[in-house]
């Protein structure tokens, strides 16, 4: 039986955290993808990081139509990590899920993940995703390992934030670090210090927008940021040990390109 047909009282709430900064171009698509979920017991916490482009007005119009959508406004710009932390702290659901303000979900994303996480009693789930690149013809789907532990994740971040759903009890004492880049990777590593594995759900139900000015599109910037995270997080700033770790990191990175990335014509 589809979860849509179950009583809302019989299902478990998912708190969806969306950090937003000047996202007027895409936020409608993002919110609509949540409203269109076949799993209906959710709350959407949009945490605005001082947008100036009309994003707030768009979200407020949605709030007037659907009381499951809530808005939290930060007093000054602090970055996506802080916005996600505020969302976690204001959440009421049994599960926490994340959706960036320029990404969007396929309708069955929550239904599939909630059904699986509740049956298996896993701590958290991630999934593959579709890369949506508006500057190229065709898109790609990124297929992920079936499960990940700390030792695997420390050599490459396989998890896209917008694919994750996790039990709130797991992240009650975990927060995104106060850094502008790669704070999601550290957050996932902290989760995997606490639980043995995170597992993947089948299929690609998340659409990730890859912009030309994103970190993943800036190869040199990506190298510098990853090297910095590895040196500081694992080796307390020891650049020599961090550099040796980074060589292994690069091996896993290119292994991903060869074995987990598959070309598709359509998302």
XYZ file of N, CA and C in Angstrom:
801
model
N 0.841 -1.196 0.000
C 0.000 0.000 0.000
C 0.875 1.244 0.000
N 0.559 2.204 -0.851
C 1.324 3.438 -0.915
C 1.199 4.198 0.394
N 2.290 4.841 0.792
C 2.253 5.629 2.014
C 1.307 6.812 1.893
N 0.994 7.228 0.675
C 0.045 8.313 0.474
C -1.321 7.947 1.055
N -1.656 6.648 1.022
C -2.970 6.188 1.451
C -3.053 5.966 2.961
N -1.925 6.023 3.638
C -1.944 5.837 5.077
C -2.362 7.134 5.766
N -2.920 7.000 6.959
C -3.220 8.174 7.765
C -1.918 8.883 8.109
N -1.957 10.221 8.094
C -0.784 10.999 8.468
C -0.327 10.616 9.877
N -1.279 10.307 10.767
C -0.941 9.968 12.144
C -0.185 8.648 12.241
N -0.334 7.809 11.236
C 0.310 6.504 11.264
C 1.732 6.553 10.709
N 2.073 7.615 10.036
C 3.409 7.730 9.456
C 4.274 8.647 10.320
N 5.550 8.684 10.032
C 6.497 9.410 10.867
C 6.987 10.659 10.144
N 6.996 11.772 10.865
C 7.321 13.039 10.221
C 8.787 13.123 9.801
N 9.000 13.695 8.620
C 10.332 14.012 8.126
C 10.489 15.526 8.142
N 11.518 16.007 8.810
C 11.849 17.430 8.786
C 12.858 17.673 7.671
N 12.465 18.474 6.698
C 13.324 18.767 5.547
C 13.953 20.138 5.760
N 15.265 20.203 5.751
C 15.988 21.448 6.002
C 16.551 21.981 4.691
N 16.143 23.197 4.340
C 16.606 23.836 3.106
C 17.269 25.167 3.425
N 18.604 25.257 3.333
C 19.270 26.552 3.475
C 19.068 27.357 2.194
N 18.790 28.642 2.341
C 18.487 29.445 1.151
C 19.256 30.761 1.179
N 19.901 31.066 0.061
C 20.529 32.378 -0.112
C 20.411 32.779 -1.576
N 19.641 33.821 -1.835
C 19.443 34.340 -3.195
C 19.122 33.220 -4.188
N 18.061 32.510 -3.890
C 17.679 31.326 -4.677
C 16.381 31.523 -5.444
N 16.045 32.766 -5.761
C 14.761 33.057 -6.406
C 14.590 32.318 -7.726
N 15.676 32.049 -8.405
C 15.583 31.404 -9.716
C 15.059 29.971 -9.622
N 15.407 29.265 -8.535
C 15.101 27.832 -8.459
C 14.191 27.421 -7.302
N 13.960 28.288 -6.330
C 13.296 27.863 -5.100
C 11.876 27.356 -5.342
N 11.188 27.858 -6.347
C 9.838 27.353 -6.649
C 9.888 25.875 -7.027
N 10.822 25.527 -7.901
C 10.965 24.128 -8.316
C 11.305 23.248 -7.120
N 12.172 23.746 -6.250
C 12.574 23.001 -5.059
C 11.382 22.746 -4.139
N 10.634 23.796 -3.827
C 9.484 23.650 -2.926
C 8.400 22.789 -3.559
N 8.147 22.985 -4.839
C 7.129 22.172 -5.517
C 7.476 20.688 -5.478
N 8.776 20.381 -5.549
C 9.182 18.968 -5.511
C 8.909 18.342 -4.146
N 8.880 19.160 -3.102
C 8.521 18.668 -1.768
C 7.006 18.508 -1.654
N 6.273 19.507 -2.109
C 4.808 19.453 -2.066
C 4.287 18.247 -2.837
N 4.973 17.876 -3.907
C 4.536 16.771 -4.766
C 4.986 15.397 -4.276
N 5.582 15.316 -3.104
C 6.015 14.027 -2.574
C 4.816 13.122 -2.294
N 4.953 11.849 -2.622
C 3.894 10.886 -2.318
C 3.827 10.591 -0.823
N 4.885 10.866 -0.109
C 4.889 10.782 1.354
C 4.540 12.164 1.879
N 3.455 12.276 2.631
C 2.896 13.589 2.938
C 3.197 14.113 4.334
N 3.735 13.285 5.216
C 3.978 13.739 6.586
C 5.374 14.349 6.696
N 5.468 15.601 6.350
C 6.742 16.308 6.378
C 6.538 17.750 6.827
N 7.615 18.347 7.246
C 7.672 19.792 7.432
C 8.893 20.283 6.668
N 8.749 21.405 6.001
C 9.859 21.996 5.252
C 10.318 23.242 5.980
N 11.548 23.217 6.468
C 12.140 24.343 7.180
C 13.101 25.064 6.243
N 12.648 26.185 5.698
C 13.501 26.999 4.838
C 14.224 28.000 5.730
N 15.542 27.926 5.752
C 16.338 28.824 6.592
C 17.021 29.829 5.675
N 16.547 31.076 5.738
C 17.061 32.105 4.835
C 18.306 32.761 5.414
N 19.356 32.803 4.598
C 20.656 33.340 5.012
C 20.840 34.757 4.480
N 19.803 35.597 4.715
C 19.826 37.016 4.330
C 19.795 37.219 2.813
N 18.824 36.605 2.164
C 18.652 36.765 0.713
C 18.220 38.191 0.377
N 18.594 38.651 -0.816
C 18.246 40.009 -1.265
C 17.590 40.015 -2.643
N 17.217 38.830 -3.149
C 16.756 38.739 -4.540
C 15.278 38.382 -4.694
N 14.505 38.482 -3.628
C 13.089 38.136 -3.726
C 12.763 36.718 -3.309
N 13.765 35.960 -2.878
C 13.527 34.578 -2.442
C 12.525 34.517 -1.291
N 12.663 35.439 -0.335
C 11.796 35.439 0.841
C 10.329 35.576 0.468
N 10.053 36.493 -0.446
C 8.668 36.735 -0.851
C 8.057 35.487 -1.484
N 8.858 34.769 -2.254
C 8.371 33.532 -2.886
C 8.007 32.505 -1.818
N 8.887 32.321 -0.844
C 8.639 31.335 0.214
C 7.409 31.721 1.032
N 7.257 32.995 1.331
C 6.113 33.449 2.137
C 4.791 33.180 1.434
N 4.784 33.257 0.123
C 3.551 32.933 -0.616
C 3.203 31.452 -0.458
N 4.210 30.612 -0.441
C 3.963 29.182 -0.224
C 3.461 28.916 1.192
N 4.021 29.622 2.166
C 3.618 29.436 3.563
C 2.134 29.737 3.747
N 1.638 30.733 3.034
C 0.222 31.095 3.134
C -0.701 29.996 2.603
N -0.152 29.106 1.775
C -0.958 28.043 1.168
C -0.769 26.685 1.849
N 0.365 26.476 2.515
C 0.671 25.159 3.088
C 1.374 25.348 4.428
N 0.702 24.981 5.520
C 1.271 25.224 6.848
C 2.381 24.249 7.220
N 2.696 23.310 6.332
C 3.841 22.435 6.576
C 5.156 23.132 6.232
N 5.058 24.253 5.547
C 6.252 25.013 5.143
C 6.499 26.123 6.157
N 7.722 26.206 6.668
C 8.069 27.178 7.698
C 9.328 27.930 7.278
N 9.431 29.155 7.756
C 10.561 30.008 7.394
C 11.281 30.470 8.650
N 12.608 30.336 8.624
C 13.460 30.877 9.679
C 14.420 31.852 9.009
N 14.504 33.070 9.531
C 15.368 34.093 8.935
C 16.567 34.357 9.842
N 17.767 34.213 9.282
C 18.983 34.510 10.031
C 19.221 36.017 10.050
N 19.850 36.507 11.118
C 20.060 37.947 11.276
C 21.184 38.470 10.392
N 22.138 37.609 10.051
C 23.216 37.998 9.146
C 23.707 36.760 8.403
N 24.356 36.982 7.272
C 24.790 35.888 6.413
C 25.880 35.069 7.100
N 25.638 33.740 7.203
C 26.579 32.885 7.923
C 26.972 31.623 7.167
N 26.352 31.356 6.017
C 26.709 30.181 5.237
C 25.731 29.036 5.417
N 25.794 28.091 4.472
C 24.831 26.984 4.438
C 24.941 26.072 5.655
N 26.154 25.890 6.175
C 26.330 25.014 7.329
C 25.569 25.515 8.545
N 25.697 26.795 8.842
C 24.971 27.389 9.970
C 23.470 27.308 9.731
N 23.042 27.598 8.503
C 21.614 27.530 8.177
C 21.066 26.119 8.404
N 21.819 25.110 8.017
C 21.377 23.726 8.244
C 21.311 23.411 9.744
N 22.278 23.910 10.502
C 22.251 23.687 11.952
C 21.003 24.293 12.587
N 20.654 25.492 12.160
C 19.443 26.150 12.671
C 18.211 25.331 12.303
N 18.207 24.780 11.099
C 17.102 23.928 10.681
C 16.978 22.690 11.554
N 18.107 22.042 11.843
C 18.102 20.858 12.714
C 17.537 21.217 14.088
N 17.981 22.355 14.622
C 17.559 22.766 15.967
C 16.075 23.108 16.038
N 15.483 23.499 14.916
C 14.061 23.855 14.881
C 13.170 22.718 14.388
N 13.762 21.577 14.105
C 13.005 20.471 13.519
C 12.195 19.713 14.569
N 11.089 19.105 14.110
C 10.205 18.347 14.996
C 10.044 16.891 14.560
N 10.611 16.524 13.431
C 10.390 15.195 12.881
C 11.242 14.107 13.517
N 10.863 12.876 13.262
C 11.668 11.727 13.683
C 12.902 11.605 12.806
N 12.771 12.043 11.548
C 13.864 11.981 10.583
C 14.219 13.384 10.106
N 15.493 13.571 9.786
C 15.978 14.815 9.193
C 16.420 14.517 7.772
N 15.977 15.346 6.847
C 16.421 15.243 5.460
C 16.853 16.628 5.010
N 17.733 16.687 4.042
C 18.247 17.967 3.566
C 17.948 18.128 2.083
N 17.620 19.349 1.702
C 17.378 19.656 0.291
C 17.880 21.057 0.015
N 18.939 21.173 -0.773
C 19.474 22.488 -1.104
C 18.504 23.257 -1.990
N 18.574 24.577 -1.923
C 17.557 25.432 -2.528
C 17.576 25.455 -4.049
N 18.583 24.857 -4.666
C 18.593 24.774 -6.129
C 18.462 23.331 -6.623
N 18.312 22.386 -5.717
C 18.084 20.986 -6.097
C 16.594 20.671 -6.030
N 16.202 19.527 -6.552
C 14.798 19.125 -6.446
C 14.690 17.608 -6.470
N 13.598 17.120 -5.886
C 13.378 15.684 -5.720
C 12.355 15.143 -6.699
N 12.491 13.865 -7.010
C 11.437 13.138 -7.697
C 10.343 12.793 -6.672
N 9.088 12.625 -7.109
C 7.959 12.499 -6.173
C 8.054 11.381 -5.146
N 8.735 10.284 -5.441
C 8.755 9.149 -4.515
C 9.983 9.106 -3.606
N 10.768 10.147 -3.619
C 12.021 10.143 -2.853
C 11.788 9.823 -1.377
N 10.944 10.578 -0.725
C 10.724 10.358 0.701
C 10.019 9.038 0.977
N 9.044 8.698 0.163
C 8.301 7.455 0.374
C 9.234 6.252 0.377
N 10.115 6.197 -0.602
C 11.049 5.071 -0.712
C 12.009 5.044 0.472
N 12.560 6.196 0.829
C 13.557 6.219 1.895
C 12.950 5.982 3.277
N 11.802 6.577 3.555
C 11.171 6.367 4.861
C 10.755 4.909 5.027
N 10.202 4.332 3.978
C 9.795 2.925 4.034
C 10.996 2.024 4.330
N 12.120 2.300 3.668
C 13.313 1.466 3.831
C 13.975 1.668 5.191
N 14.111 2.917 5.611
C 14.808 3.187 6.875
C 14.011 2.664 8.068
N 12.672 2.690 7.965
C 11.844 2.190 9.063
C 11.831 0.658 9.105
N 11.845 0.022 7.945
C 11.858 -1.446 7.903
C 13.199 -2.013 8.360
N 14.280 -1.403 7.894
C 15.618 -1.915 8.199
C 16.170 -1.403 9.530
N 15.558 -0.342 10.053
C 16.030 0.284 11.289
C 17.476 0.763 11.170
N 17.799 1.285 9.977
C 19.122 1.863 9.774
C 19.173 3.280 10.338
N 20.381 3.761 10.585
C 20.552 5.114 11.120
C 20.287 6.176 10.066
N 20.670 5.882 8.821
C 20.492 6.867 7.769
C 20.682 6.278 6.387
N 20.152 6.991 5.411
C 20.214 6.573 4.009
C 20.644 7.737 3.130
N 21.342 7.417 2.062
C 21.656 8.365 0.999
C 21.267 7.671 -0.304
N 21.504 8.310 -1.429
C 21.156 7.674 -2.705
C 22.017 8.244 -3.820
N 21.887 7.641 -4.989
C 22.470 8.237 -6.179
C 21.696 9.489 -6.554
N 22.186 10.192 -7.558
C 21.514 11.437 -7.946
C 21.789 11.743 -9.408
N 20.976 12.610 -9.948
C 21.132 13.066 -11.325
C 21.812 14.421 -11.340
N 22.898 14.543 -12.087
C 23.526 15.843 -12.317
C 22.749 16.587 -13.392
N 22.250 17.761 -13.067
C 21.527 18.583 -14.032
C 22.420 19.764 -14.385
N 23.017 19.705 -15.553
C 23.944 20.745 -15.998
C 23.290 21.516 -17.127
N 22.877 22.736 -16.853
C 22.155 23.527 -17.844
C 23.052 24.034 -18.966
N 24.350 23.892 -18.802
C 25.277 24.392 -19.815
C 25.734 23.318 -20.794
N 25.191 22.097 -20.662
C 25.596 21.033 -21.572
C 24.384 20.263 -22.051
N 24.570 19.500 -23.103
C 23.501 18.677 -23.654
C 23.522 17.327 -22.954
N 22.396 16.966 -22.357
C 22.334 15.702 -21.631
C 22.860 15.838 -20.215
N 22.533 14.904 -19.380
C 22.931 14.928 -17.987
C 23.556 13.588 -17.606
N 23.985 13.487 -16.367
C 24.597 12.251 -15.895
C 23.948 11.815 -14.591
N 23.992 10.519 -14.347
C 23.513 9.985 -13.074
C 24.697 9.438 -12.300
N 24.772 9.777 -11.023
C 25.871 9.331 -10.180
C 25.378 8.209 -9.285
N 25.932 7.016 -9.491
C 25.541 5.836 -8.727
C 26.536 5.645 -7.587
N 26.043 5.381 -6.391
C 26.888 5.373 -5.195
C 27.068 3.960 -4.639
N 28.080 3.764 -3.764
C 28.248 2.457 -3.116
C 27.021 2.079 -2.289
N 26.817 0.777 -2.082
C 25.628 0.303 -1.363
C 25.658 0.660 0.116
N 26.840 0.782 0.668
C 26.958 1.233 2.051
C 28.316 1.901 2.231
N 28.390 2.762 3.227
C 29.607 3.536 3.466
C 29.908 3.542 4.958
N 31.187 3.336 5.297
C 31.625 3.520 6.675
C 32.644 4.656 6.727
N 33.157 4.938 7.907
C 34.079 6.058 8.086
C 35.325 5.905 7.226
N 35.897 4.710 7.201
C 37.153 4.492 6.479
C 37.008 4.667 4.976
N 35.825 4.399 4.444
C 35.595 4.620 3.018
C 35.338 6.095 2.733
N 34.543 6.731 3.580
C 34.176 8.126 3.335
C 35.356 9.077 3.510
N 36.326 8.697 4.319
C 37.437 9.619 4.555
C 38.305 9.796 3.313
N 38.163 8.900 2.338
C 38.933 9.034 1.106
C 38.132 9.627 -0.045
N 36.841 9.787 0.147
C 36.036 10.473 -0.869
C 34.632 10.686 -0.328
N 34.070 11.858 -0.583
C 32.707 12.135 -0.139
C 31.719 11.661 -1.203
N 31.177 10.486 -1.000
C 30.227 9.908 -1.950
C 28.814 10.463 -1.774
N 28.557 11.154 -0.679
C 27.193 11.522 -0.313
C 26.871 12.947 -0.741
N 25.796 13.105 -1.491
C 25.260 14.430 -1.794
C 24.264 14.783 -0.694
N 24.393 15.975 -0.134
C 23.569 16.367 1.008
C 22.081 16.217 0.738
N 21.638 16.568 -0.454
C 20.206 16.530 -0.779
C 19.648 15.116 -0.896
N 20.508 14.098 -0.813
C 20.027 12.708 -0.863
C 19.853 12.102 0.523
N 20.369 12.757 1.555
C 20.459 12.136 2.881
C 19.159 12.220 3.674
N 18.814 11.133 4.347
C 17.800 11.127 5.403
C 18.407 10.375 6.576
N 18.248 10.916 7.777
C 18.897 10.335 8.946
C 17.971 10.464 10.152
N 18.055 9.524 11.069
C 17.279 9.627 12.298
C 17.746 10.845 13.094
N 16.789 11.599 13.609
C 17.155 12.796 14.360
C 17.980 12.454 15.594
N 17.710 11.312 16.192
C 18.472 10.912 17.381
C 19.962 10.752 17.084
N 20.284 10.467 15.833
C 21.687 10.291 15.441
C 22.414 11.630 15.402
N 21.722 12.691 14.990
C 22.382 13.991 14.798
C 22.039 15.001 15.888
N 21.414 14.549 16.971
C 21.067 15.470 18.060
C 22.278 16.219 18.591
N 23.436 15.561 18.604
C 24.651 16.182 19.134
C 25.710 16.402 18.049
N 25.292 16.397 16.788
C 26.220 16.626 15.672
C 25.761 17.860 14.896
N 26.690 18.718 14.546
C 26.359 19.908 13.775
C 27.360 20.090 12.629
N 26.937 20.821 11.613
C 27.838 21.176 10.524
C 28.887 22.142 11.064
N 30.160 21.962 10.709
C 31.204 22.871 11.193
C 31.057 24.258 10.572
N 31.647 25.248 11.234
C 31.526 26.635 10.792
C 32.564 26.938 9.719
N 32.420 26.311 8.582
C 33.293 26.535 7.435
C 32.414 26.649 6.198
N 32.852 27.412 5.213
C 32.009 27.707 4.053
C 31.982 26.576 3.031
N 33.042 25.805 2.958
C 33.132 24.750 1.950
C 33.392 23.393 2.610
N 32.787 22.370 2.056
C 32.990 20.982 2.467
C 32.546 20.691 3.903
N 31.688 21.557 4.457
C 31.188 21.282 5.803
C 30.293 20.045 5.831
N 29.690 19.721 4.672
C 28.846 18.526 4.601
C 29.675 17.251 4.783
N 30.844 17.209 4.194
C 31.726 16.040 4.304
C 32.083 15.764 5.766
N 32.463 16.823 6.498
C 32.798 16.668 7.912
C 31.579 16.194 8.702
N 30.411 16.731 8.387
C 29.169 16.329 9.055
C 28.915 14.838 8.885
N 29.083 14.342 7.655
C 28.870 12.912 7.401
C 29.898 12.056 8.141
N 31.140 12.517 8.170
C 32.182 11.781 8.887
C 31.869 11.694 10.383
N 31.341 12.784 10.941
C 30.974 12.772 12.356
C 29.844 11.782 12.624
N 28.903 11.679 11.691
C 27.838 10.676 11.825
C 28.436 9.271 11.850
N 29.417 9.048 10.960
C 30.011 7.710 10.847
C 31.022 7.401 11.955
N 31.308 8.356 12.796
C 32.022 8.058 14.039
C 31.058 7.462 15.065
N 29.791 7.752 14.860
C 28.751 7.365 15.818
C 28.042 6.075 15.420
N 27.857 5.870 14.115
C 27.197 4.655 13.615
C 28.156 3.937 12.671
N 27.970 2.639 12.529
C 28.923 1.853 11.730
C 28.789 2.116 10.241
N 27.544 2.196 9.752
C 27.320 2.360 8.316
C 26.164 3.320 8.038
N 26.244 3.979 6.894
C 25.099 4.586 6.229
C 24.870 3.772 4.963
N 23.612 3.634 4.559
C 23.260 2.758 3.443
C 22.619 3.555 2.311
N 22.727 3.020 1.108
C 22.106 3.685 -0.041
C 20.728 3.096 -0.308
N 19.823 3.952 -0.753
C 18.520 3.494 -1.230
C 18.608 3.369 -2.748
N 17.848 2.469 -3.349
C 17.966 2.233 -4.795
C 17.455 3.411 -5.617
N 18.037 3.581 -6.801
C 17.554 4.594 -7.727
C 18.160 5.968 -7.497
N 17.862 6.868 -8.421
C 18.309 8.262 -8.350
C 17.066 9.152 -8.325
N 16.716 9.647 -7.148
C 15.500 10.438 -6.981
C 15.786 11.887 -6.620
N 17.050 12.277 -6.743
C 17.458 13.642 -6.437
C 18.109 14.243 -7.670
N 17.741 15.473 -7.974
C 18.301 16.192 -9.114
C 19.167 17.335 -8.597
N 20.443 17.252 -8.883
C 21.442 18.187 -8.373
C 21.853 19.146 -9.480
N 21.630 20.421 -9.242
C 22.011 21.433 -10.234
C 23.484 21.787 -10.068
N 24.217 21.603 -11.119
C 25.649 21.896 -11.108
C 25.883 23.168 -11.905
N 26.215 24.252 -11.211
C 26.432 25.531 -11.883
C 27.897 25.693 -12.257
N 28.151 26.596 -13.189
C 29.514 26.795 -13.692
C 30.434 27.399 -12.638
N 29.854 28.081 -11.622
C 30.692 28.701 -10.593
C 30.695 27.921 -9.282
N 30.178 26.695 -9.302
C 30.170 25.878 -8.091
C 31.567 25.335 -7.819
N 31.775 24.906 -6.570
C 33.083 24.369 -6.200
C 33.432 23.149 -7.029
N 32.452 22.289 -7.300
C 32.720 21.065 -8.060
C 33.107 21.361 -9.498
N 32.748 22.551 -9.998
C 33.119 22.931 -11.357
C 34.480 23.614 -11.404
N 34.976 24.088 -10.271
C 36.266 24.758 -10.172
C 37.299 23.741 -9.687
N 37.972 23.091 -10.623
C 38.845 21.969 -10.279
C 39.992 22.370 -9.354
N 40.643 23.506 -9.623
C 41.747 23.935 -8.772
C 41.245 24.279 -7.377
N 40.116 24.978 -7.319
C 39.532 25.316 -6.020
C 39.147 24.081 -5.238
N 38.632 23.081 -5.943
C 38.230 21.826 -5.309
C 39.434 21.116 -4.701
N 40.552 21.093 -5.437
C 41.777 20.461 -4.940
C 42.248 21.150 -3.658
N 42.276 22.481 -3.664
C 42.760 23.234 -2.505
C 41.881 23.014 -1.276
N 40.578 23.055 -1.494
C 39.650 22.889 -0.369
C 39.745 21.482 0.211
N 39.760 20.472 -0.657
C 39.842 19.091 -0.174
C 41.149 18.828 0.568
N 42.245 19.356 0.035
C 43.538 19.183 0.701
C 43.527 19.848 2.074
N 42.912 21.032 2.150
C 42.822 21.735 3.425
C 41.992 20.981 4.447
N 40.861 20.442 4.012
C 39.992 19.677 4.913
C 40.717 18.438 5.426
N 41.373 17.718 4.517
C 42.085 16.492 4.904
C 43.195 16.798 5.908
N 43.998 17.826 5.627
C 45.119 18.165 6.511
C 44.637 18.588 7.893
N 43.592 19.424 7.923
C 43.136 19.980 9.198
C 42.268 19.014 10.000
N 41.392 18.278 9.325
C 40.457 17.405 10.040
C 41.131 16.125 10.524
N 41.932 15.519 9.672
C 42.531 14.229 10.021
C 43.899 14.355 10.690
N 44.657 15.412 10.350
C 46.056 15.457 10.780
C 46.438 16.761 11.472
N 45.452 17.478 11.994
C 45.692 18.693 12.787
C 46.637 19.666 12.087
N 46.467 19.827 10.786
C 47.253 20.789 10.029
C 48.571 20.272 9.494
N 48.893 19.008 9.712
C 50.140 18.430 9.201
C 50.016 18.243 7.685
N 50.661 19.127 6.930
C 50.499 19.133 5.473
C 51.147 17.918 4.809
N 52.217 17.389 5.399
C 52.876 16.221 4.816
C 51.956 15.001 4.883
N 51.425 14.716 6.070
C 50.502 13.590 6.210
C 49.226 13.834 5.410
N 48.785 15.089 5.420
C 47.594 15.428 4.643
C 47.808 15.215 3.157
N 49.017 15.548 2.675
C 49.326 15.353 1.265
C 49.355 13.888 0.874
N 49.875 13.033 1.751
C 49.903 11.595 1.474
C 48.480 11.028 1.422
N 47.652 11.482 2.343
C 46.240 11.074 2.348
C 45.559 11.541 1.062
N 45.918 12.747 0.624
C 45.285 13.337 -0.554
C 45.593 12.537 -1.819
N 46.768 11.946 -1.899
C 47.104 11.096 -3.048
C 46.122 9.930 -3.141
N 45.826 9.311 -2.000
C 44.849 8.213 -1.974
C 43.464 8.746 -2.309
N 43.157 9.940 -1.788
C 41.878 10.590 -2.088
C 41.691 10.745 -3.593
N 42.738 11.183 -4.295
C 42.654 11.365 -5.746
C 42.411 10.043 -6.463
N 43.038 8.979 -5.974
C 42.811 7.659 -6.573
C 41.334 7.292 -6.495
N 40.748 7.466 -5.312
C 39.326 7.143 -5.152
C 38.456 8.066 -5.995
N 38.858 9.325 -6.110
C 38.083 10.289 -6.895
C 37.987 9.848 -8.353
N 39.119 9.484 -8.941
C 39.103 9.064 -10.346
C 38.488 7.675 -10.514
N 38.594 6.853 -9.488
C 37.898 5.563 -9.510
C 36.394 5.799 -9.623
N 35.891 6.786 -8.903
C 34.468 7.139 -8.997
C 34.087 7.525 -10.407
N 34.925 8.353 -11.007
C 34.624 8.819 -12.359
C 34.494 7.654 -13.332
N 35.314 6.648 -13.139
C 35.326 5.513 -14.064
C 34.209 4.511 -13.806
N 33.881 4.288 -12.526
C 32.994 3.172 -12.200
C 31.617 3.560 -11.671
N 31.448 4.797 -11.171
C 30.158 5.148 -10.606
C 29.385 6.165 -11.438
N 30.024 6.740 -12.441
C 29.362 7.758 -13.245
C 28.896 7.147 -14.544
N 27.599 7.271 -14.839
C 27.105 6.719 -16.087
C 26.345 7.801 -16.848
N 26.583 7.849 -18.154
C 25.960 8.858 -18.992
C 24.507 8.501 -19.284
N 23.667 9.503 -19.218
C 22.273 9.319 -19.594
C 21.838 10.475 -20.478
N 20.832 10.247 -21.260
C 20.338 11.293 -22.150
C 19.401 12.253 -21.434
N 18.657 11.739 -20.488
C 17.680 12.556 -19.781
C 17.789 12.317 -18.288
N 17.373 13.317 -17.512
C 17.301 13.150 -16.069
C 16.099 12.265 -15.751
